[in-house]
mmCIF file of C-alpha atoms in Angstrom:
data_model
loop_
_atom_site.group_PDB
_atom_site.id
_atom_site.type_symbol
_atom_site.label_atom_id
_atom_site.label_comp_id
_atom_site.label_asym_id
_atom_site.label_seq_id
_atom_site.Cartn_x
_atom_site.Cartn_y
_atom_site.Cartn_z
ATOM 1 C CA UNK K 1 -12.629 -18.593 -20.338
ATOM 2 C CA UNK K 2 -9.247 -18.951 -18.438
ATOM 3 C CA UNK K 3 -7.607 -19.875 -21.828
ATOM 4 C CA UNK K 4 -9.178 -17.133 -23.289
ATOM 5 C CA UNK K 5 -7.870 -14.692 -20.656
ATOM 6 C CA UNK K 6 -4.020 -16.539 -20.362
ATOM 7 C CA UNK K 7 -1.919 -14.593 -22.348
ATOM 8 C CA UNK K 8 -0.911 -17.034 -24.517
ATOM 9 C CA UNK K 9 2.889 -15.910 -25.159
ATOM 10 C CA UNK K 10 3.304 -17.655 -21.316
ATOM 11 C CA UNK K 11 0.652 -20.164 -21.432
ATOM 12 C CA UNK K 12 2.172 -23.341 -19.455
ATOM 13 C CA UNK K 13 3.047 -26.499 -22.089
ATOM 14 C CA UNK K 14 2.048 -24.410 -24.679
ATOM 15 C CA UNK K 15 4.352 -26.641 -27.263
ATOM 16 C CA UNK K 16 3.346 -29.670 -26.086
ATOM 17 C CA UNK K 17 -0.812 -28.150 -25.691
ATOM 18 C CA UNK K 18 0.003 -27.220 -29.487
ATOM 19 C CA UNK K 19 1.561 -30.368 -30.942
ATOM 20 C CA UNK K 20 -1.405 -32.254 -30.033
ATOM 21 C CA UNK K 21 -3.594 -29.869 -31.229
ATOM 22 C CA UNK K 22 -1.266 -29.866 -34.546
ATOM 23 C CA UNK K 23 -2.010 -33.689 -34.418
ATOM 24 C CA UNK K 24 -5.901 -33.223 -34.425
ATOM 25 C CA UNK K 25 -5.948 -30.232 -37.151
ATOM 26 C CA UNK K 26 -3.858 -33.029 -39.262
ATOM 27 C CA UNK K 27 -6.204 -35.689 -38.414
ATOM 28 C CA UNK K 28 -9.280 -33.459 -39.730
ATOM 29 C CA UNK K 29 -7.309 -32.399 -42.635
ATOM 30 C CA UNK K 30 -6.735 -35.964 -43.887
ATOM 31 C CA UNK K 31 -10.039 -36.972 -43.072
ATOM 32 C CA UNK K 32 -11.679 -33.970 -44.969
ATOM 33 C CA UNK K 33 -9.038 -34.901 -48.064
ATOM 34 C CA UNK K 34 -10.495 -38.604 -47.937
ATOM 35 C CA UNK K 35 -14.492 -37.366 -47.919
ATOM 36 C CA UNK K 36 -14.552 -34.009 -48.950
ATOM 37 C CA UNK K 37 -14.513 -33.661 -53.019
ATOM 38 C CA UNK K 38 -13.568 -29.810 -53.081
ATOM 39 C CA UNK K 39 -10.902 -30.342 -55.611
ATOM 40 C CA UNK K 40 -8.835 -33.160 -57.379
ATOM 41 C CA UNK K 41 -7.698 -36.230 -54.196
ATOM 42 C CA UNK K 42 -3.766 -35.706 -53.482
ATOM 43 C CA UNK K 43 -1.310 -37.607 -54.778
ATOM 44 C CA UNK K 44 1.933 -38.711 -52.969
ATOM 45 C CA UNK K 45 2.888 -34.674 -53.444
ATOM 46 C CA UNK K 46 -0.193 -33.402 -52.257
ATOM 47 C CA UNK K 47 -0.365 -35.601 -48.885
ATOM 48 C CA UNK K 48 3.295 -34.544 -48.461
ATOM 49 C CA UNK K 49 3.059 -31.160 -48.358
ATOM 50 C CA UNK K 50 -0.828 -31.375 -46.622
ATOM 51 C CA UNK K 51 0.709 -33.138 -43.987
ATOM 52 C CA UNK K 52 4.098 -30.976 -43.597
ATOM 53 C CA UNK K 53 2.066 -27.521 -43.474
ATOM 54 C CA UNK K 54 0.776 -29.272 -39.955
ATOM 55 C CA UNK K 55 4.017 -29.473 -38.221
ATOM 56 C CA UNK K 56 5.235 -25.778 -37.795
ATOM 57 C CA UNK K 57 1.412 -25.209 -35.564
ATOM 58 C CA UNK K 58 3.188 -27.050 -32.403
ATOM 59 C CA UNK K 59 5.908 -23.681 -32.122
ATOM 60 C CA UNK K 60 2.647 -21.391 -33.141
ATOM 61 C CA UNK K 61 2.581 -19.328 -29.297
ATOM 62 C CA UNK K 62 6.710 -19.461 -29.462
ATOM 63 C CA UNK K 63 7.082 -17.712 -33.102
ATOM 64 C CA UNK K 64 3.213 -16.949 -34.564
ATOM 65 C CA UNK K 65 4.889 -14.862 -37.485
ATOM 66 C CA UNK K 66 7.625 -17.424 -38.657
ATOM 67 C CA UNK K 67 5.493 -20.593 -37.819
ATOM 68 C CA UNK K 68 2.523 -18.821 -40.596
ATOM 69 C CA UNK K 69 4.818 -18.562 -42.827
ATOM 70 C CA UNK K 70 6.233 -21.736 -42.781
ATOM 71 C CA UNK K 71 2.565 -23.080 -43.358
ATOM 72 C CA UNK K 72 2.233 -20.931 -46.197
ATOM 73 C CA UNK K 73 5.412 -22.340 -47.720
ATOM 74 C CA UNK K 74 3.575 -25.516 -48.560
ATOM 75 C CA UNK K 75 -0.484 -24.773 -48.598
ATOM 76 C CA UNK K 76 0.470 -21.779 -51.714
ATOM 77 C CA UNK K 77 2.081 -25.139 -53.941
ATOM 78 C CA UNK K 78 -0.369 -27.513 -52.520
ATOM 79 C CA UNK K 79 -3.290 -25.516 -53.790
ATOM 80 C CA UNK K 80 -1.758 -24.058 -57.002
ATOM 81 C CA UNK K 81 -1.730 -27.894 -58.129
ATOM 82 C CA UNK K 82 -5.327 -27.855 -57.142
ATOM 83 C CA UNK K 83 -5.585 -30.161 -54.546
ATOM 84 C CA UNK K 84 -8.395 -31.128 -52.237
ATOM 85 C CA UNK K 85 -8.714 -27.329 -51.237
ATOM 86 C CA UNK K 86 -11.093 -27.693 -47.869
ATOM 87 C CA UNK K 87 -7.622 -29.811 -46.289
ATOM 88 C CA UNK K 88 -5.160 -27.701 -45.080
ATOM 89 C CA UNK K 89 -7.639 -24.820 -44.061
ATOM 90 C CA UNK K 90 -8.087 -25.613 -40.645
ATOM 91 C CA UNK K 91 -3.765 -24.969 -40.081
ATOM 92 C CA UNK K 92 -4.176 -21.786 -42.168
ATOM 93 C CA UNK K 93 -6.778 -20.316 -39.858
ATOM 94 C CA UNK K 94 -5.099 -21.490 -36.553
ATOM 95 C CA UNK K 95 -1.704 -19.520 -38.051
ATOM 96 C CA UNK K 96 -3.743 -16.750 -39.102
ATOM 97 C CA UNK K 97 -5.758 -16.551 -35.405
ATOM 98 C CA UNK K 98 -2.671 -16.791 -33.785
ATOM 99 C CA UNK K 99 -0.187 -13.988 -35.238
ATOM 100 C CA UNK K 100 -3.439 -11.772 -35.117
ATOM 101 C CA UNK K 101 -4.292 -12.477 -30.990
ATOM 102 C CA UNK K 102 -0.451 -11.764 -30.450
ATOM 103 C CA UNK K 103 0.340 -8.792 -33.320
ATOM 104 C CA UNK K 104 -0.092 -5.376 -33.127
ATOM 105 C CA UNK K 105 -3.262 -4.339 -34.950
ATOM 106 C CA UNK K 106 -0.439 -2.905 -37.352
ATOM 107 C CA UNK K 107 0.955 -5.990 -38.755
ATOM 108 C CA UNK K 108 -2.432 -7.756 -38.431
ATOM 109 C CA UNK K 109 -3.781 -5.911 -41.175
ATOM 110 C CA UNK K 110 -0.435 -5.836 -43.732
ATOM 111 C CA UNK K 111 -0.675 -9.345 -42.978
ATOM 112 C CA UNK K 112 -3.990 -10.064 -44.213
ATOM 113 C CA UNK K 113 -3.836 -7.679 -47.141
ATOM 114 C CA UNK K 114 -0.914 -10.221 -48.291
ATOM 115 C CA UNK K 115 -2.564 -13.662 -47.268
ATOM 116 C CA UNK K 116 -5.896 -12.301 -49.080
ATOM 117 C CA UNK K 117 -3.429 -11.102 -52.114
ATOM 118 C CA UNK K 118 -1.472 -14.452 -51.999
ATOM 119 C CA UNK K 119 -5.086 -16.603 -51.595
ATOM 120 C CA UNK K 120 -6.436 -14.307 -54.183
ATOM 121 C CA UNK K 121 -3.593 -14.947 -56.975
ATOM 122 C CA UNK K 122 -3.670 -18.621 -56.554
ATOM 123 C CA UNK K 123 -7.612 -18.388 -57.007
ATOM 124 C CA UNK K 124 -6.958 -16.711 -60.117
ATOM 125 C CA UNK K 125 -4.649 -19.209 -61.590
ATOM 126 C CA UNK K 126 -6.756 -22.393 -60.242
ATOM 127 C CA UNK K 127 -10.544 -20.972 -60.839
ATOM 128 C CA UNK K 128 -10.716 -17.930 -62.645
ATOM 129 C CA UNK K 129 -14.552 -18.373 -62.953
ATOM 130 C CA UNK K 130 -15.007 -19.284 -58.997
ATOM 131 C CA UNK K 131 -15.958 -15.623 -58.050
ATOM 132 C CA UNK K 132 -18.023 -17.011 -55.119
ATOM 133 C CA UNK K 133 -15.017 -19.342 -53.787
ATOM 134 C CA UNK K 134 -13.152 -16.093 -54.164
ATOM 135 C CA UNK K 135 -15.413 -14.334 -51.644
ATOM 136 C CA UNK K 136 -15.599 -17.106 -49.441
ATOM 137 C CA UNK K 137 -12.117 -17.259 -48.893
ATOM 138 C CA UNK K 138 -11.880 -13.675 -48.342
ATOM 139 C CA UNK K 139 -14.471 -13.712 -45.912
ATOM 140 C CA UNK K 140 -12.773 -16.492 -43.921
ATOM 141 C CA UNK K 141 -9.890 -14.515 -43.559
ATOM 142 C CA UNK K 142 -10.904 -11.391 -42.480
ATOM 143 C CA UNK K 143 -13.414 -13.093 -39.718
ATOM 144 C CA UNK K 144 -10.381 -15.039 -38.589
ATOM 145 C CA UNK K 145 -8.609 -12.095 -38.601
ATOM 146 C CA UNK K 146 -10.710 -9.828 -36.602
ATOM 147 C CA UNK K 147 -11.785 -12.977 -34.305
ATOM 148 C CA UNK K 148 -7.691 -13.094 -33.417
ATOM 149 C CA UNK K 149 -7.345 -8.750 -33.165
ATOM 150 C CA UNK K 150 -10.985 -8.977 -30.798
ATOM 151 C CA UNK K 151 -9.363 -11.652 -28.568
ATOM 152 C CA UNK K 152 -5.941 -9.844 -28.332
ATOM 153 C CA UNK K 153 -7.961 -6.610 -27.161
ATOM 154 C CA UNK K 154 -10.221 -8.609 -24.509
ATOM 155 C CA UNK K 155 -7.037 -10.065 -22.728
ATOM 156 C CA UNK K 156 -5.374 -6.815 -22.963
ATOM 157 C CA UNK K 157 -8.526 -5.397 -20.948
ATOM 158 C CA UNK K 158 -8.806 -7.910 -18.727
ATOM 159 C CA UNK K 159 -4.975 -7.783 -17.963
ATOM 160 C CA UNK K 160 -5.763 -3.590 -16.949
ATOM 161 C CA UNK K 161 -8.633 -4.530 -14.745
ATOM 162 C CA UNK K 162 -5.897 -7.314 -13.356
ATOM 163 C CA UNK K 163 -3.166 -4.543 -12.310
ATOM 164 C CA UNK K 164 -5.563 -2.445 -11.653
ATOM 165 C CA UNK K 165 -6.958 -4.828 -8.537
ATOM 166 C CA UNK K 166 -3.563 -5.487 -7.931
ATOM 167 C CA UNK K 167 -2.307 -1.783 -7.777
ATOM 168 C CA UNK K 168 -4.986 -1.308 -5.870
ATOM 169 C CA UNK K 169 -4.315 -3.669 -3.527
ATOM 170 C CA UNK K 170 -1.093 -2.479 -2.646
ATOM 171 C CA UNK K 171 -2.462 0.397 -2.362
ATOM 172 C CA UNK K 172 -4.696 -0.945 0.611
ATOM 173 C CA UNK K 173 -1.655 -2.431 2.269
ATOM 174 C CA UNK K 174 0.762 0.300 1.958
ATOM 175 C CA UNK K 175 -1.763 2.440 3.539
ATOM 176 C CA UNK K 176 -2.441 -0.086 6.569
ATOM 177 C CA UNK K 177 0.970 -0.548 7.331
ATOM 178 C CA UNK K 178 1.723 3.014 7.566
ATOM 179 C CA UNK K 179 -1.450 3.356 9.847
ATOM 180 C CA UNK K 180 -0.042 0.451 11.798
ATOM 181 C CA UNK K 181 3.695 2.490 11.918
ATOM 182 C CA UNK K 182 1.658 5.371 12.759
ATOM 183 C CA UNK K 183 -0.450 4.118 16.037
ATOM 184 C CA UNK K 184 2.468 2.321 16.929
ATOM 185 C CA UNK K 185 4.499 5.760 16.879
ATOM 186 C CA UNK K 186 2.207 7.378 18.868
ATOM 187 C CA UNK K 187 1.915 4.865 21.591
ATOM 188 C CA UNK K 188 5.288 4.285 22.105
ATOM 189 C CA UNK K 189 5.196 8.280 22.290
ATOM 190 C CA UNK K 190 1.983 7.732 24.966
ATOM 191 C CA UNK K 191 4.361 5.364 26.920
ATOM 192 C CA UNK K 192 6.856 7.422 26.509
ATOM 193 C CA UNK K 193 5.559 10.704 28.945
ATOM 194 C CA UNK K 194 3.356 8.318 30.841
ATOM 195 C CA UNK K 195 6.742 6.590 32.154
ATOM 196 C CA UNK K 196 8.854 9.046 32.089
ATOM 197 C CA UNK K 197 6.831 11.809 33.850
ATOM 198 C CA UNK K 198 5.173 8.710 36.469
ATOM 199 C CA UNK K 199 9.079 7.322 37.615
ATOM 200 C CA UNK K 200 10.125 10.636 37.560
ATOM 201 C CA UNK K 201 7.848 11.685 40.221
ATOM 202 C CA UNK K 202 8.299 8.584 42.313
ATOM 203 C CA UNK K 203 11.581 9.252 42.305
ATOM 204 C CA UNK K 204 11.977 12.340 43.386
ATOM 205 C CA UNK K 205 8.981 11.439 45.970
ATOM 206 C CA UNK K 206 11.366 8.665 47.451
ATOM 207 C CA UNK K 207 14.130 10.706 47.720
ATOM 208 C CA UNK K 208 11.864 12.990 49.806
ATOM 209 C CA UNK K 209 11.152 9.744 51.895
ATOM 210 C CA UNK K 210 14.291 8.770 51.941
ATOM 211 C CA UNK K 211 16.135 12.030 53.004
ATOM 212 C CA UNK K 212 13.573 12.482 55.648
ATOM 213 C CA UNK K 213 14.598 8.854 57.038
ATOM 214 C CA UNK K 214 17.916 9.694 56.910
ATOM 215 C CA UNK K 215 18.432 13.420 58.016
ATOM 216 C CA UNK K 216 17.761 12.158 61.522
ATOM 217 C CA UNK K 217 16.228 9.122 62.710
ATOM 218 C CA UNK K 218 15.559 9.950 66.203
ATOM 219 C CA UNK K 219 13.374 12.711 65.445
ATOM 220 C CA UNK K 220 11.507 11.296 62.538
ATOM 221 C CA UNK K 221 8.673 13.508 61.151
ATOM 222 C CA UNK K 222 6.510 10.680 60.728
ATOM 223 C CA UNK K 223 3.938 12.609 58.487
ATOM 224 C CA UNK K 224 5.960 13.991 56.155
ATOM 225 C CA UNK K 225 7.079 10.376 55.340
ATOM 226 C CA UNK K 226 3.384 9.398 55.584
ATOM 227 C CA UNK K 227 2.888 12.279 52.971
ATOM 228 C CA UNK K 228 5.707 11.158 50.271
ATOM 229 C CA UNK K 229 4.899 7.427 50.687
ATOM 230 C CA UNK K 230 0.958 9.209 49.601
ATOM 231 C CA UNK K 231 1.927 10.659 47.094
ATOM 232 C CA UNK K 232 3.817 7.661 45.849
ATOM 233 C CA UNK K 233 1.043 6.057 45.621
ATOM 234 C CA UNK K 234 -1.313 8.082 44.210
ATOM 235 C CA UNK K 235 1.245 8.527 41.382
ATOM 236 C CA UNK K 236 1.637 4.428 40.714
ATOM 237 C CA UNK K 237 -2.512 4.626 40.998
ATOM 238 C CA UNK K 238 -2.385 7.068 37.787
ATOM 239 C CA UNK K 239 0.215 5.617 35.894
ATOM 240 C CA UNK K 240 -1.785 2.033 36.220
ATOM 241 C CA UNK K 241 -4.960 3.897 34.904
ATOM 242 C CA UNK K 242 -2.995 5.326 32.142
ATOM 243 C CA UNK K 243 -1.252 2.556 31.420
ATOM 244 C CA UNK K 244 -4.269 0.400 30.752
ATOM 245 C CA UNK K 245 -5.890 2.111 29.238
ATOM 246 C CA UNK K 246 -2.918 2.812 26.329
ATOM 247 C CA UNK K 247 -2.339 -0.905 26.412
ATOM 248 C CA UNK K 248 -5.837 -1.233 25.690
ATOM 249 C CA UNK K 249 -5.311 0.243 22.204
ATOM 250 C CA UNK K 250 -3.256 -2.756 21.331
ATOM 251 C CA UNK K 251 -5.993 -5.729 22.504
ATOM 252 C CA UNK K 252 -8.657 -3.311 20.409
ATOM 253 C CA UNK K 253 -10.195 -6.092 18.011
ATOM 254 C CA UNK K 254 -13.406 -3.720 16.950
ATOM 255 C CA UNK K 255 -13.152 -3.315 13.703
ATOM 256 C CA UNK K 256 -11.186 -0.652 11.938
ATOM 257 C CA UNK K 257 -11.106 2.979 13.272
ATOM 258 C CA UNK K 258 -13.696 3.801 10.216
ATOM 259 C CA UNK K 259 -16.302 2.279 11.927
ATOM 260 C CA UNK K 260 -15.923 3.684 15.206
ATOM 261 C CA UNK K 261 -18.007 6.792 15.763
ATOM 262 C CA UNK K 262 -16.265 10.836 16.663
ATOM 263 C CA UNK K 263 -17.166 10.121 20.507
ATOM 264 C CA UNK K 264 -14.424 7.030 20.702
ATOM 265 C CA UNK K 265 -11.362 7.036 21.916
ATOM 266 C CA UNK K 266 -8.160 5.642 20.458
ATOM 267 C CA UNK K 267 -5.796 5.166 23.945
ATOM 268 C CA UNK K 268 -5.483 8.254 26.406
ATOM 269 C CA UNK K 269 -6.675 11.323 24.795
ATOM 270 C CA UNK K 270 -6.166 14.071 27.741
ATOM 271 C CA UNK K 271 -6.476 17.289 26.662
ATOM 272 C CA UNK K 272 -6.086 20.272 28.613
ATOM 273 C CA UNK K 273 -8.604 20.112 31.360
ATOM 274 C CA UNK K 274 -5.792 18.065 32.953
ATOM 275 C CA UNK K 275 -2.985 20.177 33.173
ATOM 276 C CA UNK K 276 -3.721 21.637 36.480
ATOM 277 C CA UNK K 277 -3.371 17.416 37.758
ATOM 278 C CA UNK K 278 0.269 17.855 36.042
ATOM 279 C CA UNK K 279 1.573 20.685 37.906
ATOM 280 C CA UNK K 280 -0.013 19.671 41.169
ATOM 281 C CA UNK K 281 2.137 16.306 40.730
ATOM 282 C CA UNK K 282 4.911 18.666 39.617
ATOM 283 C CA UNK K 283 4.624 20.486 43.253
ATOM 284 C CA UNK K 284 4.132 17.831 45.080
ATOM 285 C CA UNK K 285 7.710 16.777 43.594
ATOM 286 C CA UNK K 286 8.850 19.845 44.527
ATOM 287 C CA UNK K 287 9.091 22.020 41.892
ATOM 288 C CA UNK K 288 7.195 25.724 41.864
ATOM 289 C CA UNK K 289 4.866 25.780 39.253
ATOM 290 C CA UNK K 290 3.093 29.385 38.614
ATOM 291 C CA UNK K 291 0.065 27.932 35.394
ATOM 292 C CA UNK K 292 -1.585 30.614 33.197
ATOM 293 C CA UNK K 293 -4.250 29.276 31.028
ATOM 294 C CA UNK K 294 -5.709 31.771 28.318
ATOM 295 C CA UNK K 295 -7.440 30.048 26.159
ATOM 296 C CA UNK K 296 -11.295 30.785 25.308
ATOM 297 C CA UNK K 297 -12.174 28.528 22.602
ATOM 298 C CA UNK K 298 -12.971 25.056 22.463
ATOM 299 C CA UNK K 299 -9.351 23.317 21.164
ATOM 300 C CA UNK K 300 -10.166 19.790 18.842
ATOM 301 C CA UNK K 301 -8.958 17.065 21.071
ATOM 302 C CA UNK K 302 -5.936 16.113 19.064
ATOM 303 C CA UNK K 303 -4.630 19.938 20.094
ATOM 304 C CA UNK K 304 -5.537 18.971 23.459
ATOM 305 C CA UNK K 305 -4.111 15.784 23.966
ATOM 306 C CA UNK K 306 -0.631 17.178 22.293
ATOM 307 C CA UNK K 307 -0.445 20.173 24.372
ATOM 308 C CA UNK K 308 -1.541 18.053 27.463
ATOM 309 C CA UNK K 309 1.457 15.904 26.381
ATOM 310 C CA UNK K 310 3.893 18.458 25.349
ATOM 311 C CA UNK K 311 3.612 20.678 29.167
ATOM 312 C CA UNK K 312 3.514 16.607 30.481
ATOM 313 C CA UNK K 313 7.280 16.333 28.856
ATOM 314 C CA UNK K 314 8.749 19.812 30.057
ATOM 315 C CA UNK K 315 7.228 19.222 33.347
ATOM 316 C CA UNK K 316 9.092 15.999 33.630
ATOM 317 C CA UNK K 317 12.332 17.290 32.521
ATOM 318 C CA UNK K 318 12.051 20.893 34.574
ATOM 319 C CA UNK K 319 11.856 17.937 37.743
ATOM 320 C CA UNK K 320 14.389 15.483 36.743
ATOM 321 C CA UNK K 321 16.886 18.589 35.629
ATOM 322 C CA UNK K 322 16.317 21.732 36.833
ATOM 323 C CA UNK K 323 17.471 21.108 40.432
ATOM 324 C CA UNK K 324 16.240 21.315 43.193
ATOM 325 C CA UNK K 325 12.499 23.231 43.424
ATOM 326 C CA UNK K 326 12.904 24.824 40.603
ATOM 327 C CA UNK K 327 10.447 27.672 39.671
ATOM 328 C CA UNK K 328 8.636 26.771 36.591
ATOM 329 C CA UNK K 329 6.224 28.658 34.817
ATOM 330 C CA UNK K 330 3.326 27.003 32.376
ATOM 331 C CA UNK K 331 1.652 29.448 29.733
ATOM 332 C CA UNK K 332 -0.986 28.459 27.760
ATOM 333 C CA UNK K 333 -2.656 30.915 24.987
ATOM 334 C CA UNK K 334 -4.873 31.331 22.377
ATOM 335 C CA UNK K 335 -2.938 33.828 19.587
ATOM 336 C CA UNK K 336 -3.962 33.920 15.828
ATOM 337 C CA UNK K 337 -5.557 30.772 15.265
ATOM 338 C CA UNK K 338 -2.744 29.135 16.677
ATOM 339 C CA UNK K 339 -2.482 27.690 20.575
ATOM 340 C CA UNK K 340 0.893 28.852 21.490
ATOM 341 C CA UNK K 341 2.237 26.774 24.592
ATOM 342 C CA UNK K 342 5.466 27.964 26.467
ATOM 343 C CA UNK K 343 7.077 26.084 29.898
ATOM 344 C CA UNK K 344 10.639 27.969 31.015
ATOM 345 C CA UNK K 345 12.544 26.863 35.009
ATOM 346 C CA UNK K 346 15.338 28.996 36.286
ATOM 347 C CA UNK K 347 17.147 25.428 36.602
ATOM 348 C CA UNK K 348 20.488 24.184 35.568
ATOM 349 C CA UNK K 349 19.568 21.877 32.404
ATOM 350 C CA UNK K 350 20.606 18.949 31.892
ATOM 351 C CA UNK K 351 23.824 17.791 32.455
ATOM 352 C CA UNK K 352 26.324 18.247 30.155
ATOM 353 C CA UNK K 353 27.894 15.224 28.543
ATOM 354 C CA UNK K 354 25.201 12.577 29.597
ATOM 355 C CA UNK K 355 23.201 11.268 26.788
ATOM 356 C CA UNK K 356 20.366 12.481 25.395
ATOM 357 C CA UNK K 357 17.222 10.580 25.204
ATOM 358 C CA UNK K 358 13.599 10.569 23.242
ATOM 359 C CA UNK K 359 11.770 12.647 24.729
ATOM 360 C CA UNK K 360 12.302 16.227 22.998
ATOM 361 C CA UNK K 361 12.481 13.869 19.798
ATOM 362 C CA UNK K 362 8.760 12.945 20.771
ATOM 363 C CA UNK K 363 7.996 15.983 21.466
ATOM 364 C CA UNK K 364 8.253 17.687 18.097
ATOM 365 C CA UNK K 365 6.875 14.403 16.359
ATOM 366 C CA UNK K 366 3.515 15.218 18.877
ATOM 367 C CA UNK K 367 3.888 18.859 17.809
ATOM 368 C CA UNK K 368 4.050 17.950 13.887
ATOM 369 C CA UNK K 369 1.185 15.581 14.228
ATOM 370 C CA UNK K 370 -0.499 17.796 14.427
ATOM 371 C CA UNK K 371 0.802 20.469 12.021
ATOM 372 C CA UNK K 372 2.541 22.322 14.520
ATOM 373 C CA UNK K 373 6.380 23.593 15.274
ATOM 374 C CA UNK K 374 8.223 23.471 18.894
ATOM 375 C CA UNK K 375 11.358 24.778 19.834
ATOM 376 C CA UNK K 376 13.613 23.216 22.437
ATOM 377 C CA UNK K 377 16.689 24.441 24.422
ATOM 378 C CA UNK K 378 18.766 26.800 26.958
ATOM 379 C CA UNK K 379 17.318 30.392 27.909
ATOM 380 C CA UNK K 380 19.696 33.154 27.604
ATOM 381 C CA UNK K 381 19.317 34.011 31.635
ATOM 382 C CA UNK K 382 19.422 30.209 32.578
ATOM 383 C CA UNK K 383 17.367 27.677 32.762
ATOM 384 C CA UNK K 384 15.457 25.982 30.114
ATOM 385 C CA UNK K 385 12.512 27.241 27.551
ATOM 386 C CA UNK K 386 10.068 24.831 25.576
ATOM 387 C CA UNK K 387 8.075 26.611 23.022
ATOM 388 C CA UNK K 388 5.486 25.255 21.066
ATOM 389 C CA UNK K 389 2.161 26.546 18.820
ATOM 390 C CA UNK K 390 -0.422 24.273 17.626
ATOM 391 C CA UNK K 391 -2.594 25.497 14.786
ATOM 392 C CA UNK K 392 -6.598 25.088 15.833
ATOM 393 C CA UNK K 393 -8.058 25.447 12.647
ATOM 394 C CA UNK K 394 -9.549 21.814 11.998
ATOM 395 C CA UNK K 395 -8.628 21.682 8.492
ATOM 396 C CA UNK K 396 -4.636 21.193 9.483
ATOM 397 C CA UNK K 397 -5.576 18.967 12.737
ATOM 398 C CA UNK K 398 -5.789 15.139 12.474
ATOM 399 C CA UNK K 399 -8.951 13.799 14.720
ATOM 400 C CA UNK K 400 -7.679 10.857 16.907
ATOM 401 C CA UNK K 401 -3.804 11.819 17.127
ATOM 402 C CA UNK K 402 -3.017 11.679 20.664
#
C-alpha cells in the first residue's frame, strides 16, 4: 500500500527499480515467445524489436509519455511482422499504465484513443478476421487506462488527506504557541503589578522608618518605627502569597485548560473585593485615598481581575510619583453596560526626563485583554489621571484572563 500511495514521480530509487522491472518483463516476454504459440516465432529482427521495446521502461516514471512512444516504436513493427503477439503485451501495458497514473484524464483519453486506433489498424492488417482478438485487445487497453486513472485519483485523495492533517497539526501548534505567549504575557503583567506595588510600598514604609530614626535619635518614636516595620512585614507576607499563587501557574501540570472547570483558578484572579485592601495599603504608604465603588451587578471574573490590577498599578504610580501624601481619588461605577474606572491624584507626576517603565503599557494591554480601553496622562489642573472602560457583557470578555 505504501508503494500505491506514494507519488511515482517522487519515489526513491525509481530508475533502479524500473530497470529491474524492465529486466523481469523482458524475461517474461522471452518465456511467452518461446512457449506460447500466438503468431509465428520471432526471428532475429523480431527478437531485437521485442527486447528493444523493454529498454525504455527503466525511465518510465521520469518520462512517462516519451517512454510509451519509445516502447510503441519497436512494438508496432513487431506486431506488423506477425511475430508472437503475446510477448510484448506486458511492456506495452506497463507503459500505458504509467502514463495514465501520472498524466491528466484528458491526456489519458487522447492517448488511449491513439493506442487503440493503432492497435486496431495493425490487427486489421495482420488478422482481418479476428474480431474476438480485436475486442480482447481493446478491453485490455481500456482496463489498464482506467486502472491508471483510478490509482492517480486515489493518490490525489491520499495526498489531500495528508495535507489536511499536516495543516491541522500546524494550526494546533500555532494555537498552542499563541496560548503560551498569551499566558506568558499575563504572568508577566501579574508579576509586574505585584512586584512594583509591593516594592513601592516597602520603599515608602522603609523611608518612613528611616526618617523617624534619623529625625531625632534622642527622642525616638518607637511606636511609629514599630508600625512601619509591621507594615513592611505585612506587605512582604501579602506579596509572598500572591507571588506563590502566580508561580503555581508555571508549575501547573494538571493538563490543558479546557479540562478545568469554571471554578478552577489559573493564577491570581483578584476582583473588586480586593480594592479596599489596595486602598488601605496606599494609605499606609502615606496617600490620602478616597474610594467610591458603585457597582450593583456581579462583575465577570476577568473584568474584576483587570479592574483590580488597574487600580493597583494606578495607586502604585501615585504613591511613587505623586509626591508626599498625595490626595488620590478612586472611582468605580457601572454605567451603560460598562465598568468605568478612574484614579486621579493631585501630585506632581513622573519626573521629566526619566525613562518610562512598563506600567502604562501593561495597563493598556490588560484593558484590551477584556475588550476595554484605557487612557492615562496629566490632568489639566495638575496631577495625573487614569481612566478605563471595561465591558461587562460576557460576549466581549474572555474568562480566565488575569
